[in-house]
Amino acid sequence: MDLDTGVYQNYVKKESWRTVLTLAYQSLGVVYGDLSTSPLYVYKSTFEEDIQHSETNEEIYGVLSFVFWTLTLVPMLKYVFIVLRADDNGEGGTFALYSLLCRHARVNSLPNCQLADEELIEYKKDDIGLAPESSFRSRLKSSLEKYRVLQRSLLVLALIGTCMVIGDGILTPAISVFSAVSGLELSMSKEHHKYVEVPAACIVLIGLFSLQHYGTHRVGFLFAPVVLIWLLCISAIGFYNIIRWNPHVYQALSPYYMYKFLRKTRRGGWMSLGGILLCITGSEAMFADLGHFSQLSIKIAFTSLVYPSLILAYMGQAAYLSQHHVIKSDYRIGFYVSVPEKLRWPVLVIAILAAVVGSQAIITGTFSIIKQCSSLGCFPRVKIVHTSSKIQGQIYIPEINWLLMVLCLAVTVGFRDTRRMGNASGLAVITVMLVTTCLMSLVIVLCWQKSVFFAIGFVFFFGTIEALYFTASLIKFLEGAWVPIALAFIFLIVMCVWHYGTLKKYEFDVQNKVSIDWLLSLGPSLGIVRVRGIGLIHTDLVSGIPAIFSHFVTNLPAFHQVLVFLCIKSVPVPHVRPEERFLVGHIGPREFRLYRCIVRYGYRDVHKDDMEFEKDLVCSIAELIRSENVSPGNVNEDLVKDDDKMTVVGSCSSHIDGIQMSEDDANNIEAAGPSELKEIRSPPVIKPRKRVRFIVPESPQIDSGTREELKELMEAREAGIACILGHSYVKAKQGSSLVKKLVINFGYEFLRRNSRPPTYALSVPHASTLEVGMIYHV
């Protein structure tokens, strides 16, 4: 599967309002499912034990006022009007903000960055140099670049937000489905209900996670009608309850009722904020799932349908409860008591379906953010399945999906009530929002170049609101809030260990790379026999010759006639365009036939399949050979270490006017046609697997040396490609601290053994693979 980079974003921009409205409709089933199901459990969690519903209605009115203003200020004002604008070339989420900061302040955690990466179109650093050197922005930027402790703190902050998103992906499905199933309590006795609720919730959750492999595109169109019906249902029921029971309930929207609520309830009211907080559960999905849709479609769906429906639903519940202070049933406060009795069974079915959809939003966001972490070297390699051949960003991660399912079932069976689930989910949600607020303040100053007072105002206003909810959630530590903290701690340790081990391994490669002088001393044949074919030596180095090459030369009697040092790396941008994909150059003199090829992918890009990738790789080398003949001083060149001159070369599809390659079965090739004059063809060989032809532009003419180099490249491609993979065994040096030995020898090694191999190694035939192990003492 191969998706052209950035196609989806450009596609959306060029399409009409019909496409925008279609995306807005589809976003209901992916983005807003979680947020729209919050009326199921907000009032029930709030009135669980901290406060009581009295005949004065001050409590219910105060809670309604808090819910209204929380929904208005956080999802509407903060996310819809501010945070969504901080997209990274159309992508959102915690790591999208971190990626923006990495590019604008040079605090990137990736060790193999190059100056050439800053020339990428999507790098977006046009604003560099616009701010005065004496400005606060310049001082903040220089401080971040100078002090490693600030860089590490920024990375840890982003990782904490990521870990809490993963924790929310475990807790939100549990509380959403469990709350929906709890509607059975009004239809059967309490003795029977407690034996049905948990098994029913577990069955629904297993079905939910089993659907994930169908992909966001199919799930979106399957679930969007469910959320639409649910929103219309709760808004209609809310409107009915307002008219029927209390038409004046709108007065409770005044902020004055929040003051009356806190004045009466005091500490209990403050502790109950952990339940009120659940009304904004799922708001972060609007930003995390931005890459699946567009800003405009998400804004339209929220402002025109989701927000008014939720407000009507909460007002309707408050209107009903304001006239029903004594309920004969034990279940005094909840969503289903406000539903007319004749509609409870249909609403129960819709609620369960909507809860399934609501869980889908956070699961999709979890997949997206783990993909970003893995691409940026902060999470062990996992299998990424791209579920759509047309739309980028729609992915499925099997390992994470089943891990989330197991942990979600454990939470459901372990807690068995919405109160503790709500405490856990609320803390995870508000922590992610606090991290987003902190990162956004830096984005406002460094990326948007706004006044520092605007950033301080943003942090103070939204940070104060979120800190109030955070403290109310944290006080419930022993009553369920410990779960997201424990989960986040485990995932944070995994991410930090993986990142540290990866960084140390790369530093070892850099310190032990072979010098150019050693290579030049070997002569054109490298001191060994050169056999037909192309040898791909995979390395993480972007400059210099890896130590593994000297190991090969020392121990093997022969090597391929064409050697390519291949580095596949991620850059801190969501997408790299096809015309900027390859960075290629010679290593040593041209007669050595040694090349370096750096293949750059964004953290949202789809890696090409094996056959298409090999074709683009060979074409990029051929185009390098031709371009050096045409223009030795190409403007797209970047001088890197060891005097390797690198040239930006696109894929075959991106340079139609350049060299094209054709591969045919030898038996199908007959007499050459008119195009033979402008083809360089490989000489006949005995029973070739493929007949390779380079189609070269008629002008300018190429010299004999270039033609000979192209012919040799074709012969090598015709003979086949062999992949040389190095297996590294990382060990801590003698004399290292105990902590370092535990991290490297046990932690990183365990993760390396149990993670997926690099992407390029998955589809390499075993017959064409040479694997060599090396021990790294870091």
Short mmCIF file of C-alpha atoms in Angstrom, two decimals, residues 12 65 164 243 251 269 277 280-281 302 315 354 470 562 586 600 655 680 741 776:
data_model
loop_
_atom_site.label_atom_id
_atom_site.label_comp_id
_atom_site.label_asym_id
_atom_site.label_seq_id
_atom_site.Cartn_x
_atom_site.Cartn_y
_atom_site.Cartn_z
CA VAL A 12 -9.99 18.29 1.69
CA SER A 65 -24.29 25.87 35.88
CA MET A 164 -2.67 9.67 30.11
CA ILE A 243 -41.25 22.10 28.93
CA GLN A 251 -31.96 30.58 34.86
CA GLY A 269 -19.03 20.64 46.46
CA LEU A 277 -15.46 17.09 35.08
CA ILE A 280 -15.90 17.17 28.94
CA THR A 281 -14.59 13.62 28.63
CA PHE A 302 -19.54 20.58 17.42
CA MET A 315 -30.89 21.06 31.24
CA ALA A 354 -23.74 5.22 21.47
CA PHE A 470 -7.40 18.33 38.82
CA VAL A 562 26.99 -1.79 -5.87
CA HIS A 586 28.23 9.07 -3.27
CA ARG A 600 12.75 10.37 5.11
CA HIS A 655 10.22 13.53 -11.26
CA ILE A 680 20.12 2.48 -21.59
CA LYS A 741 22.69 -1.51 33.95
CA TYR A 776 27.10 -2.51 21.71
#
